[in-house]
PDB file of C-alpha atoms and ligand atoms in Angstrom:
ATOM      1  CA  MET I   1     -65.786  82.477 -82.062  1.00  0.00           C
ATOM      2  CA  ALA I   2     -66.231  83.357 -85.872  1.00  0.00           C
ATOM      3  CA  ARG I   3     -68.216  80.442 -86.204  1.00  0.00           C
ATOM      4  CA  THR I   4     -71.350  82.630 -85.879  1.00  0.00           C
ATOM      5  CA  ILE I   5     -71.030  84.593 -89.140  1.00  0.00           C
ATOM      6  CA  ALA I   6     -71.746  81.180 -91.156  1.00  0.00           C
ATOM      7  CA  ALA I   7     -73.966  79.865 -89.554  1.00  0.00           C
ATOM      8  CA  GLY I   8     -76.085  82.759 -88.613  1.00  0.00           C
ATOM      9  CA  ALA I   9     -77.853  82.926 -92.010  1.00  0.00           C
ATOM     10  CA  LEU I  10     -78.061  79.436 -92.576  1.00  0.00           C
ATOM     11  CA  LEU I  11     -80.526  78.823 -89.446  1.00  0.00           C
ATOM     12  CA  ALA I  12     -83.393  78.401 -91.091  1.00  0.00           C
ATOM     13  CA  LEU I  13     -82.409  75.717 -93.488  1.00  0.00           C
ATOM     14  CA  GLY I  14     -85.125  75.017 -95.724  1.00  0.00           C
ATOM     15  CA  MET I  15     -87.663  77.299 -93.583  1.00  0.00           C
ATOM     16  CA  ALA I  16     -88.162  79.928 -96.391  1.00  0.00           C
ATOM     17  CA  ALA I  17     -90.163  76.962 -98.476  1.00  0.00           C
ATOM     18  CA  GLY I  18     -92.908  78.655 -97.285  1.00  0.00           C
ATOM     19  CA  LEU I  19     -94.535  75.079 -95.864  1.00  0.00           C
ATOM     20  CA  ALA I  20     -97.952  76.635 -95.035  1.00  0.00           C
ATOM     21  CA  VAL I  21     -99.338  77.038 -97.650  1.00  0.00           C
ATOM     22  CA  VAL I  22     -99.062  73.883 -99.938  1.00  0.00           C
ATOM     23  CA  SER I  23    -101.841  74.247-103.109  1.00  0.00           C
ATOM     24  CA  TRP I  24    -101.697  71.994-106.022  1.00  0.00           C
ATOM     25  CA  THR I  25    -103.245  73.444-108.947  1.00  0.00           C
ATOM     26  CA  GLY I  26    -105.151  71.261-109.298  1.00  0.00           C
ATOM     27  CA  SER I  27    -107.690  70.955-112.452  1.00  0.00           C
ATOM     28  CA  GLY I  28    -106.610  71.194-115.765  1.00  0.00           C
ATOM     29  CA  ASP I  29    -102.747  69.105-115.140  1.00  0.00           C
ATOM     30  CA  THR I  30    -103.360  66.968-117.863  1.00  0.00           C
ATOM     31  CA  ASP I  31     -99.701  65.763-117.458  1.00  0.00           C
ATOM     32  CA  ALA I  32    -100.519  63.912-114.213  1.00  0.00           C
ATOM     33  CA  GLY I  33     -99.598  60.542-113.138  1.00  0.00           C
ATOM     34  CA  ASP I  34     -97.683  59.745-116.806  1.00  0.00           C
ATOM     35  CA  GLY I  35     -94.530  58.749-114.586  1.00  0.00           C
ATOM     36  CA  GLU I  36     -91.989  60.643-117.204  1.00  0.00           C
ATOM     37  CA  GLY I  37     -90.747  62.974-115.099  1.00  0.00           C
ATOM     38  CA  ARG I  38     -87.206  62.969-114.889  1.00  0.00           C
ATOM     39  CA  VAL I  39     -84.817  64.989-112.368  1.00  0.00           C
ATOM     40  CA  THR I  40     -82.265  67.482-114.082  1.00  0.00           C
ATOM     41  CA  ILE I  41     -79.613  69.010-112.262  1.00  0.00           C
ATOM     42  CA  VAL I  42     -78.909  72.887-114.034  1.00  0.00           C
ATOM     43  CA  TYR I  43     -76.198  74.928-113.075  1.00  0.00           C
ATOM     44  CA  GLU I  44     -77.074  78.334-114.307  1.00  0.00           C
ATOM     45  CA  ASP I  45     -73.485  79.913-114.675  1.00  0.00           C
ATOM     46  CA  ASP I  46     -74.234  83.559-115.220  1.00  0.00           C
ATOM     47  CA  ALA I  47     -76.519  83.251-112.250  1.00  0.00           C
ATOM     48  CA  ILE I  48     -73.638  82.872-109.861  1.00  0.00           C
ATOM     49  CA  ALA I  49     -71.710  85.659-107.901  1.00  0.00           C
ATOM     50  CA  PRO I  50     -68.251  85.223-108.173  1.00  0.00           C
ATOM     51  CA  GLN I  51     -67.691  85.078-104.676  1.00  0.00           C
ATOM     52  CA  ASP I  52     -69.818  81.443-104.666  1.00  0.00           C
ATOM     53  CA  ARG I  53     -68.025  80.302-107.558  1.00  0.00           C
ATOM     54  CA  ARG I  54     -65.242  78.125-105.355  1.00  0.00           C
ATOM     55  CA  ALA I  55     -68.272  76.286-103.378  1.00  0.00           C
ATOM     56  CA  VAL I  56     -70.288  75.590-106.286  1.00  0.00           C
ATOM     57  CA  ASP I  57     -67.287  74.163-108.186  1.00  0.00           C
ATOM     58  CA  ALA I  58     -66.439  71.967-105.480  1.00  0.00           C
ATOM     59  CA  LEU I  59     -70.157  70.731-105.175  1.00  0.00           C
ATOM     60  CA  ARG I  60     -70.353  70.075-109.175  1.00  0.00           C
ATOM     61  CA  LYS I  61     -67.159  68.428-108.678  1.00  0.00           C
ATOM     62  CA  SER I  62     -68.222  66.200-106.138  1.00  0.00           C
ATOM     63  CA  GLY I  63     -70.999  65.390-108.368  1.00  0.00           C
ATOM     64  CA  VAL I  64     -73.701  64.070-105.438  1.00  0.00           C
ATOM     65  CA  LEU I  65     -76.981  65.920-106.788  1.00  0.00           C
ATOM     66  CA  GLU I  66     -76.590  64.302-109.722  1.00  0.00           C
ATOM     67  CA  LYS I  67     -76.038  61.103-107.986  1.00  0.00           C
ATOM     68  CA  THR I  68     -79.054  61.201-106.224  1.00  0.00           C
ATOM     69  CA  ALA I  69     -80.919  62.965-109.555  1.00  0.00           C
ATOM     70  CA  ASP I  70     -79.246  59.318-111.043  1.00  0.00           C
ATOM     71  CA  TRP I  71     -81.076  57.361-108.516  1.00  0.00           C
ATOM     72  CA  VAL I  72     -84.866  58.926-108.813  1.00  0.00           C
ATOM     73  CA  ASN I  73     -84.664  58.697-111.865  1.00  0.00           C
ATOM     74  CA  THR I  74     -83.599  54.693-112.097  1.00  0.00           C
ATOM     75  CA  SER I  75     -86.018  54.088-109.649  1.00  0.00           C
ATOM     76  CA  VAL I  76     -89.361  56.312-109.152  1.00  0.00           C
ATOM     77  CA  ALA I  77     -91.478  57.592-111.685  1.00  0.00           C
ATOM     78  CA  LEU I  78     -92.586  61.195-111.312  1.00  0.00           C
ATOM     79  CA  PRO I  79     -95.400  62.447-112.955  1.00  0.00           C
ATOM     80  CA  HIS I  80     -93.612  65.686-113.863  1.00  0.00           C
ATOM     81  CA  ASP I  81     -90.193  66.787-114.522  1.00  0.00           C
ATOM     82  CA  LEU I  82     -88.512  67.918-111.320  1.00  0.00           C
ATOM     83  CA  VAL I  83     -85.747  71.000-112.058  1.00  0.00           C
ATOM     84  CA  VAL I  84     -82.668  71.217-109.670  1.00  0.00           C
ATOM     85  CA  LYS I  85     -81.405  74.938-110.134  1.00  0.00           C
ATOM     86  CA  VAL I  86     -78.266  75.534-108.456  1.00  0.00           C
ATOM     87  CA  THR I  87     -78.441  79.628-109.205  1.00  0.00           C
ATOM     88  CA  GLY I  88     -78.863  83.416-107.778  1.00  0.00           C
ATOM     89  CA  LYS I  89     -81.940  83.544-109.633  1.00  0.00           C
ATOM     90  CA  VAL I  90     -84.333  82.618-106.981  1.00  0.00           C
ATOM     91  CA  PRO I  91     -87.720  83.791-105.495  1.00  0.00           C
ATOM     92  CA  PRO I  92     -88.046  86.706-103.232  1.00  0.00           C
ATOM     93  CA  GLY I  93     -86.700  86.031 -99.922  1.00  0.00           C
ATOM     94  CA  VAL I  94     -85.083  82.316-100.717  1.00  0.00           C
ATOM     95  CA  THR I  95     -81.835  82.126 -98.800  1.00  0.00           C
ATOM     96  CA  ASP I  96     -81.307  78.149 -98.112  1.00  0.00           C
ATOM     97  CA  ALA I  97     -82.162  75.129-100.401  1.00  0.00           C
ATOM     98  CA  VAL I  98     -86.413  75.268-101.030  1.00  0.00           C
ATOM     99  CA  THR I  99     -88.642  73.263-102.782  1.00  0.00           C
ATOM    100  CA  GLN I 100     -91.528  74.707-104.396  1.00  0.00           C
ATOM    101  CA  PRO I 101     -94.785  73.840-103.506  1.00  0.00           C
ATOM    102  CA  ASP I 102     -95.819  71.944-106.496  1.00  0.00           C
ATOM    103  CA  GLY I 103     -92.626  69.997-105.780  1.00  0.00           C
ATOM    104  CA  ARG I 104     -91.474  70.542-109.373  1.00  0.00           C
ATOM    105  CA  THR I 105     -88.368  72.829-108.685  1.00  0.00           C
ATOM    106  CA  ILE I 106     -85.667  72.739-106.311  1.00  0.00           C
ATOM    107  CA  TYR I 107     -83.729  75.867-105.892  1.00  0.00           C
ATOM    108  CA  ILE I 108     -80.118  76.033-104.403  1.00  0.00           C
ATOM    109  CA  PRO I 109     -78.689  79.352-104.112  1.00  0.00           C
ATOM    110  CA  PRO I 110     -74.460  79.430-104.552  1.00  0.00           C
ATOM    111  CA  ARG I 111     -74.673  82.029-101.200  1.00  0.00           C
ATOM    112  CA  PHE I 112     -75.956  79.283 -99.147  1.00  0.00           C
ATOM    113  CA  LEU I 113     -73.833  76.897-100.298  1.00  0.00           C
ATOM    114  CA  THR I 114     -70.671  79.326 -99.551  1.00  0.00           C
ATOM    115  CA  GLN I 115     -71.997  79.047 -96.339  1.00  0.00           C
ATOM    116  CA  VAL I 116     -72.562  75.115 -95.769  1.00  0.00           C
ATOM    117  CA  GLN I 117     -68.889  75.398 -96.976  1.00  0.00           C
ATOM    118  CA  GLU I 118     -67.818  78.028 -94.574  1.00  0.00           C
ATOM    119  CA  VAL I 119     -69.633  75.794 -91.290  1.00  0.00           C
ATOM    120  CA  ALA I 120     -67.788  72.576 -92.995  1.00  0.00           C
ATOM    121  CA  GLY I 121     -64.439  74.479 -93.013  1.00  0.00           C
ATOM    122  CA  ASP I 122     -64.836  75.352 -89.404  1.00  0.00           C
ATOM    123  CA  VAL I 123     -65.803  72.292 -88.639  1.00  0.00           C
ATOM    124  CA  ALA I 124     -63.063  70.612 -90.267  1.00  0.00           C
ATOM    125  CA  LYS I 125     -60.729  73.001 -88.320  1.00  0.00           C
ATOM    126  CA  SER I 126     -62.016  73.331 -84.966  1.00  0.00           C
ATOM    127  CA  VAL I 127     -63.948  69.683 -84.409  1.00  0.00           C
ATOM    128  CA  LYS I 128     -62.301  66.784 -82.982  1.00  0.00           C
ATOM    129  CA  ARG I 129     -62.835  63.876 -86.478  1.00  0.00           C
ATOM    130  CA  PRO I 130     -65.437  61.186 -84.582  1.00  0.00           C
ATOM    131  CA  ALA I 131     -63.538  57.921 -85.258  1.00  0.00           C
ATOM    132  CA  LEU I 132     -66.227  56.598 -87.669  1.00  0.00           C
ATOM    133  CA  PHE I 133     -65.380  59.033 -90.327  1.00  0.00           C
ATOM    134  CA  PRO I 134     -63.076  58.908 -92.711  1.00  0.00           C
ATOM    135  CA  ALA I 135     -60.135  61.123 -92.186  1.00  0.00           C
ATOM    136  CA  ASP I 136     -59.139  61.701 -95.982  1.00  0.00           C
ATOM    137  CA  LYS I 137     -63.136  63.364 -95.674  1.00  0.00           C
ATOM    138  CA  PHE I 138     -62.882  65.532 -93.052  1.00  0.00           C
ATOM    139  CA  ASN I 139     -62.171  68.846 -94.916  1.00  0.00           C
ATOM    140  CA  ALA I 140     -64.452  71.509 -95.925  1.00  0.00           C
ATOM    141  CA  ASP I 141     -64.679  70.329 -99.596  1.00  0.00           C
ATOM    142  CA  ASP I 142     -66.033  66.838 -98.354  1.00  0.00           C
ATOM    143  CA  LEU I 143     -67.912  67.870 -95.564  1.00  0.00           C
ATOM    144  CA  ALA I 144     -69.931  70.100 -97.364  1.00  0.00           C
ATOM    145  CA  ALA I 145     -70.118  68.082-100.440  1.00  0.00           C
ATOM    146  CA  LEU I 146     -71.821  65.196 -97.942  1.00  0.00           C
ATOM    147  CA  SER I 147     -73.863  67.178 -95.848  1.00  0.00           C
ATOM    148  CA  THR I 148     -75.263  68.876 -98.970  1.00  0.00           C
ATOM    149  CA  ARG I 149     -76.018  65.524-100.423  1.00  0.00           C
ATOM    150  CA  PHE I 150     -77.858  64.964 -96.862  1.00  0.00           C
ATOM    151  CA  ILE I 151     -79.685  68.397 -97.360  1.00  0.00           C
ATOM    152  CA  PHE I 152     -80.683  67.533-100.931  1.00  0.00           C
ATOM    153  CA  GLY I 153     -82.183  64.438 -99.883  1.00  0.00           C
ATOM    154  CA  HIS I 154     -84.161  66.439 -97.164  1.00  0.00           C
ATOM    155  CA  GLU I 155     -85.735  68.683-100.283  1.00  0.00           C
ATOM    156  CA  LEU I 156     -86.362  65.606-102.358  1.00  0.00           C
ATOM    157  CA  GLY I 157     -88.060  64.412 -99.663  1.00  0.00           C
ATOM    158  CA  HIS I 158     -90.306  67.372-100.335  1.00  0.00           C
ATOM    159  CA  ALA I 159     -90.484  66.988-103.682  1.00  0.00           C
ATOM    160  CA  LEU I 160     -91.498  63.451-103.784  1.00  0.00           C
ATOM    161  CA  GLN I 161     -94.307  63.955-100.797  1.00  0.00           C
ATOM    162  CA  ARG I 162     -95.674  66.689-103.100  1.00  0.00           C
ATOM    163  CA  GLN I 163     -95.695  65.340-106.584  1.00  0.00           C
ATOM    164  CA  LEU I 164     -96.851  61.886-105.694  1.00  0.00           C
ATOM    165  CA  GLN I 165     -99.323  63.629-103.063  1.00  0.00           C
ATOM    166  CA  LEU I 166     -97.962  60.927-100.692  1.00  0.00           C
ATOM    167  CA  PRO I 167     -99.841  60.360 -97.234  1.00  0.00           C
ATOM    168  CA  ASN I 168     -98.204  62.190 -94.509  1.00  0.00           C
ATOM    169  CA  LEU I 169     -98.295  60.966 -90.967  1.00  0.00           C
ATOM    170  CA  GLY I 170     -96.575  63.767 -89.278  1.00  0.00           C
ATOM    171  CA  LEU I 171     -95.257  66.734 -89.869  1.00  0.00           C
ATOM    172  CA  GLU I 172     -93.967  67.276 -93.617  1.00  0.00           C
ATOM    173  CA  GLU I 173     -90.770  68.358 -92.294  1.00  0.00           C
ATOM    174  CA  ASP I 174     -90.266  65.720 -90.357  1.00  0.00           C
ATOM    175  CA  ALA I 175     -90.729  63.053 -93.174  1.00  0.00           C
ATOM    176  CA  ALA I 176     -88.186  65.154 -95.424  1.00  0.00           C
ATOM    177  CA  ASP I 177     -85.592  64.749 -93.038  1.00  0.00           C
ATOM    178  CA  GLY I 178     -87.045  61.214 -92.670  1.00  0.00           C
ATOM    179  CA  PHE I 179     -86.471  60.574 -96.497  1.00  0.00           C
ATOM    180  CA  ALA I 180     -82.896  62.275 -96.493  1.00  0.00           C
ATOM    181  CA  SER I 181     -81.872  59.307 -93.948  1.00  0.00           C
ATOM    182  CA  PHE I 182     -83.569  56.909 -95.947  1.00  0.00           C
ATOM    183  CA  HIS I 183     -81.950  57.676 -99.481  1.00  0.00           C
ATOM    184  CA  THR I 184     -78.487  58.259 -98.106  1.00  0.00           C
ATOM    185  CA  VAL I 185     -78.094  55.442 -95.550  1.00  0.00           C
ATOM    186  CA  ASN I 186     -78.972  53.175 -98.055  1.00  0.00           C
ATOM    187  CA  GLU I 187     -77.656  54.525-101.218  1.00  0.00           C
ATOM    188  CA  ALA I 188     -74.289  56.327 -99.643  1.00  0.00           C
ATOM    189  CA  GLY I 189     -73.739  54.643 -96.205  1.00  0.00           C
ATOM    190  CA  PRO I 190     -73.002  56.249 -92.881  1.00  0.00           C
ATOM    191  CA  ASP I 191     -70.776  59.798 -94.369  1.00  0.00           C
ATOM    192  CA  PRO I 192     -73.612  62.076 -95.536  1.00  0.00           C
ATOM    193  CA  SER I 193     -75.370  61.312 -92.076  1.00  0.00           C
ATOM    194  CA  LEU I 194     -72.723  62.182 -90.141  1.00  0.00           C
ATOM    195  CA  ALA I 195     -71.553  65.283 -92.045  1.00  0.00           C
ATOM    196  CA  ALA I 196     -74.409  66.553 -91.867  1.00  0.00           C
ATOM    197  CA  ALA I 197     -74.961  66.318 -88.029  1.00  0.00           C
ATOM    198  CA  MET I 198     -71.642  68.301 -87.250  1.00  0.00           C
ATOM    199  CA  ILE I 199     -72.615  70.826 -89.901  1.00  0.00           C
ATOM    200  CA  PHE I 200     -75.854  70.974 -87.733  1.00  0.00           C
ATOM    201  CA  ASP I 201     -74.235  70.514 -84.305  1.00  0.00           C
ATOM    202  CA  ALA I 202     -72.390  73.670 -85.361  1.00  0.00           C
ATOM    203  CA  ILE I 203     -75.414  75.593 -86.376  1.00  0.00           C
ATOM    204  CA  ALA I 204     -77.354  74.895 -83.409  1.00  0.00           C
ATOM    205  CA  ARG I 205     -74.321  75.690 -81.407  1.00  0.00           C
ATOM    206  CA  ALA I 206     -74.370  78.982 -83.335  1.00  0.00           C
ATOM    207  CA  GLU I 207     -77.874  79.492 -82.249  1.00  0.00           C
ATOM    208  CA  GLY I 208     -77.472  79.478 -79.006  1.00  0.00           C
ATOM    209  CA  GLU I 209     -80.697  79.735 -76.738  1.00  0.00           C
ATOM    210  CA  LEU I 210     -83.513  78.516 -78.070  1.00  0.00           C
ATOM    211  CA  THR I 211     -85.961  80.962 -79.147  1.00  0.00           C
ATOM    212  CA  LEU I 212     -90.105  80.644 -79.235  1.00  0.00           C
ATOM    213  CA  GLU I 213     -89.169  81.215 -83.204  1.00  0.00           C
ATOM    214  CA  GLY I 214     -87.075  78.055 -83.291  1.00  0.00           C
ATOM    215  CA  LEU I 215     -89.636  76.346 -81.093  1.00  0.00           C
ATOM    216  CA  SER I 216     -92.202  76.998 -83.115  1.00  0.00           C
ATOM    217  CA  SER I 217     -90.532  76.073 -86.208  1.00  0.00           C
ATOM    218  CA  ASP I 218     -92.348  73.616 -88.686  1.00  0.00           C
ATOM    219  CA  HIS I 219     -88.715  71.674 -88.240  1.00  0.00           C
ATOM    220  CA  PRO I 220     -87.554  70.315 -85.136  1.00  0.00           C
ATOM    221  CA  VAL I 221     -85.345  72.097 -82.806  1.00  0.00           C
ATOM    222  CA  THR I 222     -81.524  71.879 -84.830  1.00  0.00           C
ATOM    223  CA  GLN I 223     -79.772  70.407 -82.114  1.00  0.00           C
ATOM    224  CA  GLN I 224     -82.971  67.330 -82.117  1.00  0.00           C
ATOM    225  CA  ARG I 225     -82.684  66.538 -85.893  1.00  0.00           C
ATOM    226  CA  VAL I 226     -78.796  66.141 -85.032  1.00  0.00           C
ATOM    227  CA  PHE I 227     -79.714  62.970 -83.008  1.00  0.00           C
ATOM    228  CA  ASN I 228     -82.758  62.169 -84.800  1.00  0.00           C
ATOM    229  CA  PHE I 229     -79.648  61.569 -87.812  1.00  0.00           C
ATOM    230  CA  LEU I 230     -77.524  59.917 -85.791  1.00  0.00           C
ATOM    231  CA  CYS I 231     -80.537  57.692 -84.729  1.00  0.00           C
ATOM    232  CA  TYR I 232     -81.678  56.323 -87.708  1.00  0.00           C
ATOM    233  CA  LEU I 233     -77.921  55.452 -88.875  1.00  0.00           C
ATOM    234  CA  ASP I 234     -77.347  53.675 -86.095  1.00  0.00           C
ATOM    235  CA  GLY I 235     -81.036  52.039 -86.053  1.00  0.00           C
ATOM    236  CA  SER I 236     -80.172  50.955 -89.794  1.00  0.00           C
ATOM    237  CA  ASP I 237     -76.994  48.847 -88.353  1.00  0.00           C
ATOM    238  CA  PRO I 238     -76.325  48.612 -84.698  1.00  0.00           C
ATOM    239  CA  LYS I 239     -73.769  45.982 -84.487  1.00  0.00           C
ATOM    240  CA  LYS I 240     -71.659  48.376 -86.391  1.00  0.00           C
ATOM    241  CA  PHE I 241     -72.917  51.849 -84.978  1.00  0.00           C
ATOM    242  CA  ASP I 242     -73.120  51.651 -81.287  1.00  0.00           C
ATOM    243  CA  GLY I 243     -69.338  51.363 -80.070  1.00  0.00           C
ATOM    244  CA  PRO I 244     -68.610  54.491 -82.582  1.00  0.00           C
ATOM    245  CA  LEU I 245     -71.761  56.550 -82.123  1.00  0.00           C
ATOM    246  CA  VAL I 246     -72.914  55.668 -78.453  1.00  0.00           C
ATOM    247  CA  GLY I 247     -69.660  54.054 -77.017  1.00  0.00           C
ATOM    248  CA  ASP I 248     -68.173  57.397 -78.116  1.00  0.00           C
ATOM    249  CA  GLY I 249     -71.064  59.093 -76.354  1.00  0.00           C
ATOM    250  CA  TYR I 250     -72.687  60.744 -79.807  1.00  0.00           C
ATOM    251  CA  LEU I 251     -75.689  59.518 -79.242  1.00  0.00           C
ATOM    252  CA  PRO I 252     -77.035  59.043 -76.065  1.00  0.00           C
ATOM    253  CA  LYS I 253     -77.744  55.652 -74.550  1.00  0.00           C
ATOM    254  CA  THR I 254     -81.357  57.169 -73.568  1.00  0.00           C
ATOM    255  CA  ARG I 255     -82.090  57.489 -77.335  1.00  0.00           C
ATOM    256  CA  ALA I 256     -79.968  54.196 -78.871  1.00  0.00           C
ATOM    257  CA  PRO I 257     -82.340  51.278 -77.960  1.00  0.00           C
ATOM    258  CA  LEU I 258     -85.170  53.136 -79.777  1.00  0.00           C
ATOM    259  CA  CYS I 259     -83.350  53.909 -83.371  1.00  0.00           C
ATOM    260  CA  PRO I 260     -83.386  50.246 -84.426  1.00  0.00           C
ATOM    261  CA  GLN I 261     -87.385  50.153 -84.751  1.00  0.00           C
ATOM    262  CA  ALA I 262     -86.748  53.981 -85.573  1.00  0.00           C
ATOM    263  CA  TRP I 263     -85.164  52.963 -88.729  1.00  0.00           C
ATOM    264  CA  ALA I 264     -87.197  49.974 -88.978  1.00  0.00           C
ATOM    265  CA  MET I 265     -90.380  52.171 -89.303  1.00  0.00           C
ATOM    266  CA  LEU I 266     -88.403  54.856 -91.287  1.00  0.00           C
ATOM    267  CA  ASP I 267     -87.221  52.507 -94.046  1.00  0.00           C
ATOM    268  CA  HIS I 268     -90.367  49.994 -94.390  1.00  0.00           C
ATOM    269  CA  GLY I 269     -92.176  53.617 -94.346  1.00  0.00           C
ATOM    270  CA  TRP I 270     -90.549  54.806 -97.667  1.00  0.00           C
ATOM    271  CA  TRP I 271     -90.414  51.684 -99.428  1.00  0.00           C
ATOM    272  CA  THR I 272     -94.448  51.367 -99.112  1.00  0.00           C
ATOM    273  CA  GLN I 273     -94.742  54.691-100.362  1.00  0.00           C
ATOM    274  CA  LEU I 274     -92.601  54.441-103.136  1.00  0.00           C
ATOM    275  CA  GLN I 275     -93.613  50.875-103.754  1.00  0.00           C
ATOM    276  CA  PRO I 276     -97.014  52.206-106.268  1.00  0.00           C
ATOM    277  CA  HIS I 277     -95.095  54.782-108.101  1.00  0.00           C
ATOM    278  CA  LEU I 278     -91.784  52.763-108.948  1.00  0.00           C
ATOM    279  CA  ARG I 279     -90.358  52.322-112.513  1.00  0.00           C
ATOM    280  CA  GLU I 280     -90.999  49.710-114.176  1.00  0.00           C
ATOM    281  CA  GLY I 281     -87.150  48.643-114.668  1.00  0.00           C
ATOM    282  CA  PHE I 282     -86.762  49.051-111.029  1.00  0.00           C
ATOM    283  CA  LYS I 283     -89.769  47.270-109.759  1.00  0.00           C
ATOM    284  CA  ALA I 284     -88.965  43.694-108.671  1.00  0.00           C
ATOM    285  CA  GLN I 285     -85.890  45.688-107.111  1.00  0.00           C
ATOM    286  CA  GLY I 286     -88.069  47.861-104.782  1.00  0.00           C
ATOM    287  CA  ASP I 287     -90.701  45.628-104.241  1.00  0.00           C
ATOM    288  CA  GLN I 288     -88.131  43.072-102.927  1.00  0.00           C
ATOM    289  CA  ARG I 289     -86.905  45.503-101.108  1.00  0.00           C
ATOM    290  CA  GLN I 290     -90.159  46.743 -99.456  1.00  0.00           C
ATOM    291  CA  LYS I 291     -90.796  42.859 -98.292  1.00  0.00           C
ATOM    292  CA  GLU I 292     -87.319  42.990 -96.414  1.00  0.00           C
ATOM    293  CA  ALA I 293     -88.301  46.755 -94.468  1.00  0.00           C
ATOM    294  CA  ARG I 294     -91.119  45.079 -93.822  1.00  0.00           C
ATOM    295  CA  ALA I 295     -89.594  41.785 -91.967  1.00  0.00           C
ATOM    296  CA  ARG I 296     -87.408  43.566 -90.192  1.00  0.00           C
ATOM    297  CA  LEU I 297     -90.326  46.197 -89.211  1.00  0.00           C
ATOM    298  CA  ILE I 298     -91.995  42.786 -87.539  1.00  0.00           C
ATOM    299  CA  ALA I 299     -88.738  41.702 -85.772  1.00  0.00           C
ATOM    300  CA  GLU I 300     -87.462  44.519 -84.539  1.00  0.00           C
ATOM    301  CA  THR I 301     -90.757  45.424 -83.235  1.00  0.00           C
ATOM    302  CA  LYS I 302     -90.785  42.120 -81.675  1.00  0.00           C
ATOM    303  CA  ALA I 303     -87.089  42.534 -80.437  1.00  0.00           C
ATOM    304  CA  PHE I 304     -87.973  46.099 -79.128  1.00  0.00           C
ATOM    305  CA  GLU I 305     -91.331  44.301 -77.247  1.00  0.00           C
ATOM    306  CA  GLU I 306     -88.894  41.896 -75.691  1.00  0.00           C
ATOM    307  CA  LYS I 307     -86.231  44.591 -74.159  1.00  0.00           C
ATOM    308  CA  LEU I 308     -88.749  47.540 -73.059  1.00  0.00           C
ATOM    309  CA  ASP I 309     -89.124  46.522 -69.349  1.00  0.00           C
ATOM    310  CA  ARG I 310     -85.176  46.437 -69.326  1.00  0.00           C
ATOM    311  CA  ILE I 311     -85.067  49.700 -71.443  1.00  0.00           C
ATOM    312  CA  ARG I 312     -87.508  51.744 -69.306  1.00  0.00           C
ATOM    313  CA  THR I 313     -86.162  50.432 -65.732  1.00  0.00           C
ATOM    314  CA  GLY I 314     -82.646  51.221 -66.997  1.00  0.00           C
ATOM    315  CA  ARG I 315     -83.138  54.710 -68.137  1.00  0.00           C
TER     316      ARG I 315
HETATM  317 ZN1   ZN V   1     -87.751  71.553 -95.385  1.00  0.00          ZN
END
């Protein structure tokens, strides 16, 4: 299958971020905490190879990076500027979208966008469209843009964790995936999660057998990430998504009952983490969202407790 060509180089998907060594410059950092940091998207046109131009143009036209940047600029008081560079001029060894350890620069290599676009084209051609995913977006450009929105959400999750020095109770990579779900499900609906699930599923198939390297990665294995994306989406509105996701066989029945509480935890977790860092103009709305998320977590945990015996014995 031609699928291996594009997916091969995508396997790392952020693995090259150098996550093992996260260090802050610390002392002498006088602008820390001023809350005036902005996210800007920069397309370095002179550092985009001709063969990657099409993928970059399609992404730019979609405006997905800008939409996400706007949300941060409206909602979160960043201590430092965050520059998102779509550029071929990347640090040595960078092949995927990556966030620098200080959370102030995200690199998105044009070659990476071409690879996403190629996998997206392959998915549009060879995968049966899930009924939940809109027919008019089931094409290479839209699938690439939507999954890039999700992937950018992941990188932004890293940037927020690092700039705000958020307390983390698990692996940073899981939290970054969690932010991608939290942000896109709340702000853009189901399409980015679904597109990312289809792209990552294609990548997982191309990866083939699990290797020691894959299992020891700081990321969950790729196929597992697919189910995590679908689980959070399902849990965000099970009445709406159980039919097309669980009924149609995309999310296993064994996992689905755990998802409403998992989503409630994630939603409450991110709103609570972001709450002390909300911009003045967004504070009232953000506080309200946090309060609702907390009420929902309490309700979902209670509901989960009530059906737990049935879930355990029904497996
Ligand atoms: Zn990552």
